[in-house]
mmCIF file of C-alpha atoms and ligand atoms in Angstrom:
data_model
loop_
_atom_site.group_PDB
_atom_site.id
_atom_site.type_symbol
_atom_site.label_atom_id
_atom_site.label_comp_id
_atom_site.label_asym_id
_atom_site.label_seq_id
_atom_site.Cartn_x
_atom_site.Cartn_y
_atom_site.Cartn_z
ATOM 1 C CA MET A 1 0.000 0.000 0.000
ATOM 2 C CA ALA A 2 1.299 3.453 -0.858
ATOM 3 C CA THR A 3 1.934 5.685 2.114
ATOM 4 C CA GLU A 4 0.983 9.292 1.769
ATOM 5 C CA HIS A 5 3.455 11.841 3.024
ATOM 6 C CA THR A 6 2.048 15.204 3.855
ATOM 7 C CA LEU A 7 4.131 18.215 4.675
ATOM 8 C CA GLU A 8 3.263 20.605 7.472
ATOM 9 C CA LYS A 9 2.823 24.311 6.787
ATOM 10 C CA ASP A 10 6.272 25.252 8.040
ATOM 11 C CA GLN A 11 7.916 22.489 6.014
ATOM 12 C CA LEU A 12 6.174 23.786 2.888
ATOM 13 C CA LEU A 13 7.291 27.305 3.731
ATOM 14 C CA SER A 14 10.904 26.219 4.041
ATOM 15 C CA LEU A 15 10.676 24.345 0.716
ATOM 16 C CA LEU A 16 9.650 27.620 -0.916
ATOM 17 C CA THR A 17 12.814 29.285 0.255
ATOM 18 C CA ILE A 18 15.410 26.672 -0.735
ATOM 19 C CA SER A 19 18.261 28.536 -2.309
ATOM 20 C CA GLN A 20 20.964 25.990 -3.101
ATOM 21 C CA ARG A 21 21.049 25.021 -6.769
ATOM 22 C CA GLU A 22 21.450 21.295 -5.855
ATOM 23 C CA GLU A 23 18.381 21.390 -3.617
ATOM 24 C CA LYS A 24 16.302 22.956 -6.359
ATOM 25 C CA GLU A 25 17.587 20.474 -8.950
ATOM 26 C CA TYR A 26 16.728 17.617 -6.602
ATOM 27 C CA LEU A 27 13.148 18.879 -6.199
ATOM 28 C CA PHE A 28 12.723 19.400 -9.962
ATOM 29 C CA LYS A 29 14.132 15.922 -10.622
ATOM 30 C CA LYS A 30 11.712 14.249 -8.193
ATOM 31 C CA ALA A 31 8.719 16.095 -9.662
ATOM 32 C CA ARG A 32 9.842 15.371 -13.211
ATOM 33 C CA ALA A 33 10.275 11.657 -12.455
ATOM 34 C CA LEU A 34 6.716 11.531 -11.107
ATOM 35 C CA ALA A 35 5.305 13.384 -14.124
ATOM 36 C CA ASP A 36 7.217 11.019 -16.418
ATOM 37 C CA LYS A 37 5.725 8.024 -14.629
ATOM 38 C CA VAL A 38 2.159 9.355 -14.929
ATOM 39 C CA PHE A 39 2.293 10.902 -18.417
ATOM 40 C CA GLU A 40 5.054 8.823 -20.036
ATOM 41 C CA LYS A 41 6.944 11.867 -21.285
ATOM 42 C CA LYS A 42 3.935 13.154 -23.209
ATOM 43 C CA ILE A 43 3.148 16.847 -23.230
ATOM 44 C CA TYR A 44 -0.486 17.611 -23.973
ATOM 45 C CA VAL A 45 -1.399 20.478 -26.241
ATOM 46 C CA ARG A 46 -4.411 22.765 -25.858
ATOM 47 C CA GLY A 47 -5.254 25.293 -28.556
ATOM 48 C CA LEU A 48 -5.923 28.667 -26.973
ATOM 49 C CA ILE A 49 -8.462 30.988 -28.574
ATOM 50 C CA GLU A 50 -8.526 34.437 -26.968
ATOM 51 C CA PHE A 51 -11.893 35.424 -28.331
ATOM 52 C CA THR A 52 -12.570 38.725 -26.568
ATOM 53 C CA ASN A 53 -10.585 41.287 -24.611
ATOM 54 C CA TYR A 54 -13.636 43.202 -23.384
ATOM 55 C CA CYS A 55 -13.942 42.809 -19.633
ATOM 56 C CA ARG A 56 -16.379 44.138 -17.050
ATOM 57 C CA ASN A 57 -13.911 43.392 -14.244
ATOM 58 C CA ASP A 58 -11.141 45.574 -12.946
ATOM 59 C CA CYS A 59 -8.503 43.245 -11.483
ATOM 60 C CA TYR A 60 -5.593 45.520 -10.509
ATOM 61 C CA TYR A 61 -3.001 43.213 -12.118
ATOM 62 C CA CYS A 62 -4.600 42.610 -15.503
ATOM 63 C CA GLY A 63 -3.809 44.450 -18.724
ATOM 64 C CA ILE A 64 -7.331 44.052 -20.134
ATOM 65 C CA ARG A 65 -9.083 45.377 -17.014
ATOM 66 C CA LYS A 66 -12.066 47.608 -17.627
ATOM 67 C CA SER A 67 -10.298 50.799 -16.546
ATOM 68 C CA ASN A 68 -7.491 50.404 -19.047
ATOM 69 C CA LEU A 69 -8.707 52.785 -21.711
ATOM 70 C CA ARG A 70 -5.604 52.276 -23.841
ATOM 71 C CA VAL A 71 -6.590 48.761 -24.883
ATOM 72 C CA GLU A 72 -7.974 48.435 -28.360
ATOM 73 C CA ARG A 73 -10.918 46.166 -27.683
ATOM 74 C CA TYR A 74 -11.919 43.306 -29.982
ATOM 75 C CA ARG A 75 -14.385 40.499 -30.120
ATOM 76 C CA LEU A 76 -14.066 37.545 -32.523
ATOM 77 C CA SER A 77 -17.153 36.581 -34.485
ATOM 78 C CA LYS A 78 -18.547 33.054 -34.311
ATOM 79 C CA GLU A 79 -17.044 32.428 -37.770
ATOM 80 C CA GLN A 80 -13.616 33.632 -36.655
ATOM 81 C CA ILE A 81 -13.764 31.379 -33.602
ATOM 82 C CA LEU A 82 -14.708 28.417 -35.787
ATOM 83 C CA ASP A 83 -11.830 29.262 -38.152
ATOM 84 C CA CYS A 84 -9.429 29.094 -35.200
ATOM 85 C CA CYS A 85 -10.859 25.682 -34.298
ATOM 86 C CA GLN A 86 -10.390 24.538 -37.878
ATOM 87 C CA THR A 87 -6.743 25.641 -37.900
ATOM 88 C CA GLY A 88 -6.215 23.804 -34.630
ATOM 89 C CA TYR A 89 -8.060 20.707 -35.750
ATOM 90 C CA ARG A 90 -5.902 20.503 -38.882
ATOM 91 C CA LEU A 91 -2.816 20.665 -36.685
ATOM 92 C CA GLY A 92 -4.251 17.691 -34.794
ATOM 93 C CA PHE A 93 -5.413 19.622 -31.708
ATOM 94 C CA ARG A 94 -8.261 17.923 -29.863
ATOM 95 C CA THR A 95 -8.744 20.503 -27.113
ATOM 96 C CA PHE A 96 -9.862 24.073 -27.663
ATOM 97 C CA VAL A 97 -9.690 26.610 -24.881
ATOM 98 C CA LEU A 98 -12.015 29.576 -25.270
ATOM 99 C CA GLN A 99 -10.614 32.316 -23.075
ATOM 100 C CA GLY A 100 -11.689 35.889 -22.668
ATOM 101 C CA GLY A 101 -12.511 38.773 -20.425
ATOM 102 C CA GLU A 102 -15.954 38.773 -18.816
ATOM 103 C CA ASP A 103 -17.609 40.272 -21.850
ATOM 104 C CA PRO A 104 -21.305 41.140 -21.594
ATOM 105 C CA GLY A 105 -21.213 41.456 -25.397
ATOM 106 C CA PHE A 106 -21.383 37.663 -25.575
ATOM 107 C CA SER A 107 -24.838 36.797 -24.286
ATOM 108 C CA GLN A 108 -25.486 33.424 -22.711
ATOM 109 C CA GLU A 109 -27.438 32.536 -25.828
ATOM 110 C CA ALA A 110 -24.506 33.428 -28.086
ATOM 111 C CA LEU A 111 -22.121 31.351 -25.962
ATOM 112 C CA VAL A 112 -24.461 28.358 -26.045
ATOM 113 C CA ASP A 113 -24.696 28.712 -29.815
ATOM 114 C CA ILE A 114 -20.903 28.880 -30.265
ATOM 115 C CA ILE A 115 -20.223 25.973 -27.897
ATOM 116 C CA SER A 116 -22.868 23.720 -29.413
ATOM 117 C CA THR A 117 -21.620 24.471 -32.925
ATOM 118 C CA ILE A 118 -18.059 23.545 -31.919
ATOM 119 C CA ARG A 119 -19.389 20.448 -30.154
ATOM 120 C CA ASN A 120 -21.343 19.315 -33.237
ATOM 121 C CA THR A 121 -18.533 20.110 -35.672
ATOM 122 C CA TYR A 122 -15.673 18.684 -33.629
ATOM 123 C CA PHE A 123 -17.402 15.977 -31.611
ATOM 124 C CA ASP A 124 -14.091 14.310 -30.781
ATOM 125 C CA CYS A 125 -12.643 17.434 -29.145
ATOM 126 C CA ALA A 126 -12.683 18.712 -25.597
ATOM 127 C CA ILE A 127 -13.983 22.247 -25.100
ATOM 128 C CA THR A 128 -12.466 24.210 -22.252
ATOM 129 C CA LEU A 129 -13.907 27.532 -21.136
ATOM 130 C CA SER A 130 -12.088 30.301 -19.299
ATOM 131 C CA ILE A 131 -14.606 33.116 -19.179
ATOM 132 C CA GLY A 132 -14.849 33.966 -15.527
ATOM 133 C CA GLU A 133 -17.577 34.053 -12.927
ATOM 134 C CA LYS A 134 -21.147 33.056 -13.795
ATOM 135 C CA SER A 135 -24.222 31.630 -12.102
ATOM 136 C CA TYR A 136 -24.791 27.920 -11.489
ATOM 137 C CA GLU A 137 -27.525 27.889 -14.121
ATOM 138 C CA GLN A 138 -25.282 29.529 -16.709
ATOM 139 C CA TYR A 139 -22.434 27.095 -16.047
ATOM 140 C CA GLN A 140 -24.843 24.206 -16.268
ATOM 141 C CA GLU A 141 -26.278 25.378 -19.581
ATOM 142 C CA LEU A 142 -22.790 25.795 -21.077
ATOM 143 C CA PHE A 143 -21.899 22.309 -19.859
ATOM 144 C CA ARG A 144 -25.014 20.885 -21.471
ATOM 145 C CA ALA A 145 -24.151 22.721 -24.694
ATOM 146 C CA GLY A 146 -20.943 20.701 -24.827
ATOM 147 C CA ALA A 147 -18.238 22.350 -22.698
ATOM 148 C CA ASN A 148 -16.192 19.834 -20.703
ATOM 149 C CA ARG A 149 -13.602 21.784 -18.776
ATOM 150 C CA TYR A 150 -13.349 25.173 -17.054
ATOM 151 C CA LEU A 151 -10.306 27.189 -16.036
ATOM 152 C CA LEU A 152 -10.884 29.651 -13.232
ATOM 153 C CA ARG A 153 -7.841 30.471 -11.162
ATOM 154 C CA HIS A 154 -8.679 31.095 -7.523
ATOM 155 C CA GLU A 155 -5.946 33.823 -7.726
ATOM 156 C CA THR A 156 -5.176 33.657 -3.989
ATOM 157 C CA ALA A 157 -6.588 31.523 -1.200
ATOM 158 C CA ASN A 158 -6.076 34.321 1.322
ATOM 159 C CA LYS A 159 -9.096 36.584 1.696
ATOM 160 C CA GLU A 160 -7.166 39.695 2.688
ATOM 161 C CA HIS A 161 -4.717 39.233 -0.162
ATOM 162 C CA TYR A 162 -7.654 38.799 -2.548
ATOM 163 C CA THR A 163 -8.966 42.245 -1.564
ATOM 164 C CA LYS A 164 -5.563 43.768 -2.378
ATOM 165 C CA LEU A 165 -5.655 42.376 -5.916
ATOM 166 C CA HIS A 166 -9.267 43.205 -6.757
ATOM 167 C CA PRO A 167 -11.713 46.093 -6.365
ATOM 168 C CA PRO A 168 -14.362 45.815 -3.613
ATOM 169 C CA GLY A 169 -17.088 44.525 -5.960
ATOM 170 C CA GLN A 170 -15.077 41.399 -6.831
ATOM 171 C CA LYS A 171 -15.405 38.986 -3.947
ATOM 172 C CA GLN A 172 -13.333 35.929 -3.154
ATOM 173 C CA GLU A 173 -16.487 34.173 -1.903
ATOM 174 C CA ASN A 174 -17.974 34.375 -5.366
ATOM 175 C CA ARG A 175 -14.834 33.029 -7.050
ATOM 176 C CA LEU A 176 -14.822 30.082 -4.636
ATOM 177 C CA ARG A 177 -18.551 29.525 -5.107
ATOM 178 C CA CYS A 178 -17.953 29.311 -8.853
ATOM 179 C CA LEU A 179 -15.154 26.776 -8.423
ATOM 180 C CA SER A 180 -17.204 24.463 -6.263
ATOM 181 C CA GLU A 181 -20.266 24.724 -8.510
ATOM 182 C CA LEU A 182 -18.228 23.980 -11.629
ATOM 183 C CA LYS A 183 -16.989 20.825 -9.947
ATOM 184 C CA LYS A 184 -20.480 19.843 -8.853
ATOM 185 C CA ILE A 185 -21.811 20.226 -12.406
ATOM 186 C CA GLY A 186 -19.166 17.818 -13.684
ATOM 187 C CA TYR A 187 -16.602 20.031 -15.404
ATOM 188 C CA GLN A 188 -12.927 19.107 -15.177
ATOM 189 C CA VAL A 189 -11.875 22.187 -13.245
ATOM 190 C CA GLY A 190 -8.693 24.225 -13.249
ATOM 191 C CA ALA A 191 -7.715 26.497 -10.364
ATOM 192 C CA GLY A 192 -4.452 28.322 -9.750
ATOM 193 C CA PHE A 193 -2.642 31.527 -8.956
ATOM 194 C CA MET A 194 0.088 33.927 -10.001
ATOM 195 C CA VAL A 195 3.492 33.649 -8.363
ATOM 196 C CA GLY A 196 4.839 36.932 -7.031
ATOM 197 C CA SER A 197 1.610 38.891 -7.287
ATOM 198 C CA PRO A 198 1.803 42.149 -5.314
ATOM 199 C CA TYR A 199 1.517 41.772 -1.502
ATOM 200 C CA GLN A 200 1.867 37.974 -1.746
ATOM 201 C CA THR A 201 3.735 36.397 1.176
ATOM 202 C CA GLY A 202 5.300 32.963 1.558
ATOM 203 C CA GLU A 203 2.461 32.096 3.949
ATOM 204 C CA ASN A 204 -0.048 33.048 1.250
ATOM 205 C CA LEU A 205 1.632 30.619 -1.143
ATOM 206 C CA VAL A 206 1.418 27.863 1.458
ATOM 207 C CA GLU A 207 -2.314 28.625 1.758
ATOM 208 C CA ASP A 208 -2.582 28.329 -2.024
ATOM 209 C CA LEU A 209 -0.865 24.938 -1.970
ATOM 210 C CA LEU A 210 -3.104 23.662 0.822
ATOM 211 C CA PHE A 211 -6.193 25.032 -0.893
ATOM 212 C CA LEU A 212 -5.299 23.166 -4.092
ATOM 213 C CA LYS A 213 -4.520 19.980 -2.191
ATOM 214 C CA GLU A 214 -7.947 20.181 -0.577
ATOM 215 C CA PHE A 215 -9.857 21.220 -3.708
ATOM 216 C CA GLN A 216 -8.199 18.578 -5.926
ATOM 217 C CA PRO A 217 -8.582 20.357 -9.275
ATOM 218 C CA GLU A 218 -8.003 18.386 -12.460
ATOM 219 C CA MET A 219 -5.912 21.274 -13.842
ATOM 220 C CA ILE A 220 -3.634 23.801 -12.157
ATOM 221 C CA GLY A 221 -2.559 27.101 -13.715
ATOM 222 C CA VAL A 222 0.496 28.608 -12.049
ATOM 223 C CA GLY A 223 2.582 31.284 -13.696
ATOM 224 C CA PRO A 224 4.594 34.336 -12.680
ATOM 225 C CA PHE A 225 2.883 37.688 -12.191
ATOM 226 C CA ILE A 226 4.207 40.093 -14.831
ATOM 227 C CA PRO A 227 3.398 43.808 -14.554
ATOM 228 C CA HIS A 228 1.460 45.606 -17.271
ATOM 229 C CA GLN A 229 2.361 49.230 -17.903
ATOM 230 C CA ASP A 230 -1.241 50.482 -17.835
ATOM 231 C CA THR A 231 -2.325 48.940 -14.537
ATOM 232 C CA PRO A 232 -2.030 50.089 -10.914
ATOM 233 C CA PHE A 233 0.663 47.414 -10.447
ATOM 234 C CA LYS A 234 2.871 48.716 -13.253
ATOM 235 C CA ASN A 235 5.827 49.305 -10.943
ATOM 236 C CA CYS A 236 5.611 46.016 -9.074
ATOM 237 C CA PRO A 237 8.338 43.433 -9.684
ATOM 238 C CA ARG A 238 7.547 40.341 -11.696
ATOM 239 C CA GLY A 239 7.318 36.884 -10.173
ATOM 240 C CA ASP A 240 10.525 34.904 -9.749
ATOM 241 C CA LEU A 241 11.381 32.136 -12.222
ATOM 242 C CA ASP A 242 12.837 29.668 -9.714
ATOM 243 C CA LEU A 243 10.020 30.186 -7.228
ATOM 244 C CA THR A 244 7.503 29.447 -9.993
ATOM 245 C CA LEU A 245 9.391 26.269 -10.894
ATOM 246 C CA ILE A 246 9.568 25.222 -7.242
ATOM 247 C CA LEU A 247 5.801 25.677 -6.935
ATOM 248 C CA ILE A 248 5.177 23.644 -10.085
ATOM 249 C CA SER A 249 7.309 20.850 -8.624
ATOM 250 C CA ILE A 250 5.590 20.899 -5.237
ATOM 251 C CA LEU A 251 2.185 20.846 -6.927
ATOM 252 C CA ARG A 252 3.213 17.928 -9.125
ATOM 253 C CA LEU A 253 4.289 16.004 -6.033
ATOM 254 C CA MET A 254 1.078 16.917 -4.200
ATOM 255 C CA LEU A 255 -1.284 16.205 -7.107
ATOM 256 C CA PRO A 256 0.505 13.658 -9.325
ATOM 257 C CA ASN A 257 -2.285 13.300 -11.904
ATOM 258 C CA ALA A 258 -3.074 16.992 -12.364
ATOM 259 C CA MET A 259 -2.735 18.643 -15.761
ATOM 260 C CA ILE A 260 -0.249 21.470 -15.144
ATOM 261 C CA PRO A 261 0.694 23.801 -18.009
ATOM 262 C CA ALA A 262 4.046 25.433 -18.542
ATOM 263 C CA THR A 263 2.395 28.825 -19.069
ATOM 264 C CA THR A 264 3.009 31.527 -21.633
ATOM 265 C CA ALA A 265 3.887 33.841 -18.730
ATOM 266 C CA LEU A 266 6.683 31.448 -17.773
ATOM 267 C CA GLY A 267 7.898 31.544 -21.384
ATOM 268 C CA THR A 268 7.760 35.335 -21.242
ATOM 269 C CA ILE A 269 10.086 35.787 -18.250
ATOM 270 C CA HIS A 270 12.735 33.383 -19.583
ATOM 271 C CA PRO A 271 13.504 32.295 -23.157
ATOM 272 C CA GLN A 272 13.425 28.632 -22.068
ATOM 273 C CA GLY A 273 10.756 29.156 -19.421
ATOM 274 C CA ARG A 274 8.319 26.624 -20.815
ATOM 275 C CA GLU A 275 11.002 23.945 -21.189
ATOM 276 C CA LEU A 276 12.110 24.619 -17.613
ATOM 277 C CA GLY A 277 8.476 24.281 -16.505
ATOM 278 C CA ILE A 278 8.267 20.855 -18.127
ATOM 279 C CA LEU A 279 11.551 19.830 -16.541
ATOM 280 C CA ALA A 280 10.059 20.847 -13.181
ATOM 281 C CA GLY A 281 6.959 18.666 -13.646
ATOM 282 C CA ALA A 282 4.528 20.509 -15.950
ATOM 283 C CA ASN A 283 2.836 18.411 -18.659
ATOM 284 C CA VAL A 284 0.704 20.771 -20.770
ATOM 285 C CA LEU A 285 1.340 23.526 -23.315
ATOM 286 C CA MET A 286 -1.218 25.965 -24.650
ATOM 287 C CA PRO A 287 -0.195 27.306 -28.058
ATOM 288 C CA ASN A 288 -2.119 30.297 -29.321
ATOM 289 C CA LEU A 289 -4.671 29.790 -32.105
ATOM 290 C CA SER A 290 -6.012 33.340 -32.031
ATOM 291 C CA PRO A 291 -5.735 35.303 -35.310
ATOM 292 C CA ILE A 292 -2.408 37.169 -35.526
ATOM 293 C CA GLY A 293 -4.284 40.452 -35.925
ATOM 294 C CA VAL A 294 -5.716 40.352 -32.393
ATOM 295 C CA ARG A 295 -2.888 38.766 -30.441
ATOM 296 C CA LYS A 296 -1.205 42.034 -29.490
ATOM 297 C CA LYS A 297 -4.527 43.243 -28.125
ATOM 298 C CA TYR A 298 -4.834 40.399 -25.640
ATOM 299 C CA LEU A 299 -2.024 41.570 -23.429
ATOM 300 C CA LEU A 300 -2.551 40.631 -19.805
ATOM 301 C CA TYR A 301 1.034 41.716 -19.108
ATOM 302 C CA ASP A 302 3.958 43.372 -20.914
ATOM 303 C CA ASN A 303 6.157 41.634 -23.529
ATOM 304 C CA LYS A 304 3.939 38.575 -23.971
ATOM 305 C CA ILE A 305 5.551 36.023 -26.317
ATOM 306 C CA CYS A 306 4.127 34.380 -29.463
ATOM 307 C CA THR A 307 2.113 37.395 -30.555
ATOM 308 C CA ASP A 308 3.442 37.464 -34.090
ATOM 309 C CA GLU A 309 3.872 33.927 -35.336
ATOM 310 C CA GLU A 310 1.310 31.879 -37.265
ATOM 311 C CA ALA A 311 -0.229 28.953 -35.361
ATOM 312 C CA VAL A 312 1.171 26.455 -37.859
ATOM 313 C CA GLU A 313 4.774 27.737 -37.741
ATOM 314 C CA GLY A 314 4.589 28.263 -34.010
ATOM 315 C CA PHE A 315 3.466 24.712 -33.439
ATOM 316 C CA ALA A 316 6.187 23.172 -35.608
ATOM 317 C CA LEU A 317 8.789 25.150 -33.681
ATOM 318 C CA LEU A 318 7.358 24.208 -30.321
ATOM 319 C CA LYS A 319 7.367 20.537 -31.295
ATOM 320 C CA LYS A 320 11.096 20.699 -32.047
ATOM 321 C CA ARG A 321 11.879 22.517 -28.824
ATOM 322 C CA ILE A 322 10.035 19.938 -26.760
ATOM 323 C CA GLN A 323 11.710 17.043 -28.574
ATOM 324 C CA LYS A 324 15.051 18.623 -27.782
ATOM 325 C CA ILE A 325 14.447 18.191 -24.053
ATOM 326 C CA GLY A 326 13.328 14.583 -24.513
ATOM 327 C CA TYR A 327 9.543 14.979 -24.526
ATOM 328 C CA GLU A 328 6.849 14.394 -27.121
ATOM 329 C CA LEU A 329 4.056 16.838 -27.932
ATOM 330 C CA VAL A 330 0.774 14.988 -28.254
ATOM 331 C CA THR A 331 -2.420 16.454 -29.592
ATOM 332 C CA ASP A 332 -5.060 14.015 -28.319
ATOM 333 C CA ARG A 333 -7.762 15.191 -25.893
ATOM 334 C CA GLY A 334 -5.700 14.274 -22.871
ATOM 335 C CA ASP A 335 -8.525 14.140 -20.365
ATOM 336 C CA PHE A 336 -7.679 13.999 -16.690
ATOM 337 C CA ARG A 337 -7.123 10.421 -15.512
ATOM 338 C CA LYS A 338 -6.323 9.111 -12.101
ATOM 339 C CA VAL A 339 -3.224 7.076 -12.927
ATOM 340 C CA ILE A 340 -1.712 6.860 -9.450
HETATM 341 N N1 LIG B 1 -11.605 36.373 -17.359
HETATM 342 C C1 LIG B 1 -11.270 35.025 -17.077
HETATM 343 C C2 LIG B 1 -10.960 34.845 -15.606
HETATM 344 O O1 LIG B 1 -10.983 35.795 -14.863
HETATM 345 O O2 LIG B 1 -10.713 33.713 -15.203
HETATM 346 C C3 LIG B 1 -10.141 34.493 -17.932
HETATM 347 C C4 LIG B 1 -9.129 35.438 -18.421
HETATM 348 S S1 LIG B 1 -7.988 36.019 -17.173
HETATM 349 C C5 LIG B 1 -7.177 37.302 -18.056
HETATM 350 C C6 LIG B 1 -6.825 34.669 -17.093
HETATM 351 C C7 LIG B 1 -5.743 34.718 -16.036
HETATM 352 O O3 LIG B 1 -4.720 35.615 -16.439
HETATM 353 C C8 LIG B 1 -6.125 35.209 -14.676
HETATM 354 O O4 LIG B 1 -6.721 34.176 -13.925
HETATM 355 C C9 LIG B 1 -4.801 35.704 -14.089
HETATM 356 O O5 LIG B 1 -4.265 34.816 -13.123
HETATM 357 C C10 LIG B 1 -3.888 35.812 -15.319
HETATM 358 N N2 LIG B 1 -3.282 37.165 -15.399
HETATM 359 C C11 LIG B 1 -3.925 38.335 -15.505
HETATM 360 N N3 LIG B 1 -3.048 39.362 -15.440
HETATM 361 C C12 LIG B 1 -1.819 38.828 -15.308
HETATM 362 C C13 LIG B 1 -0.513 39.361 -15.154
HETATM 363 N N4 LIG B 1 -0.303 40.677 -15.127
HETATM 364 N N5 LIG B 1 0.533 38.497 -15.030
HETATM 365 C C14 LIG B 1 0.327 37.178 -15.071
HETATM 366 N N6 LIG B 1 -0.888 36.595 -15.179
HETATM 367 C C15 LIG B 1 -1.962 37.411 -15.297
#
């Protein structure tokens, strides 16, 4: 019988502050070995479609927040979204992620129409949504229309910290309500947080780890905070690369079967950031399928990578890079499975 080892809060806190290169390498190696055992050196690909940058929310960290009047706003049409799916499908992708701001311009009816059209056209694909906070009924209707997965980072498990990252109208209780309802409905759910977000403490990160351990999400999004020049946090430092990698490793060890992406933000703070993420235990990549013309308008943070390469070229390049570190990019649905 496998014995489960659980670390106490202070042990987790001291893991977050390891500074010796050998200690870090040891942690990455352990996490990588576990990921290799569960996923057999396969890296799953999800095609990301950033379909709107309109947002009614005003998160202090986010480049597409409502108060940023310098953003040129866009909304893809249903046809444009379907074109992105077609490009992805031809590349072999069997998961589409529809991500956007909370855009009242897409009515519930319009979303149901788009999701059911994708479902009927690409019946062998998984549809992931990342469109923020909604009611139980809305989530349920989108699920019935054909969505399978939902990404909604909890952002921070600490209530006080949450209030420092969001305006008073955006409540942590509601975010957490959404996460538990999504799970109840039957979505594969993704939670997560930014590393190095303003005011974040080591204790906050431990709370995030324990929250995720308790919540048991199927997917975990963890990437560095990167400032955006037109937000209140423009002068705040970005999240640390090694700390992000350490957190990926700890999460892999805590939740061996979870789908954990090496995020675009990680690739933005270091030229080999995504490879390093994989070598620390991540097992998912999310190449961008959005039309080139809108990519520079979906800037959550400064200097975002992959804003000017075609999906096809970008994917071929990514494939080579991943092969170089001994992994294989696979395009199948890659649903969550409890392997160990
Ligand atoms: N509106 C949806 C939501 O709130 O879940 C999805 C889009 S939202 C822009 C996706 C994620 O981007 C957020 O959960 C947040 O963690 C991340 N993000 C936003 N601004 C960021 C920044 N400056 N640096 C790094 N990540 C950021």
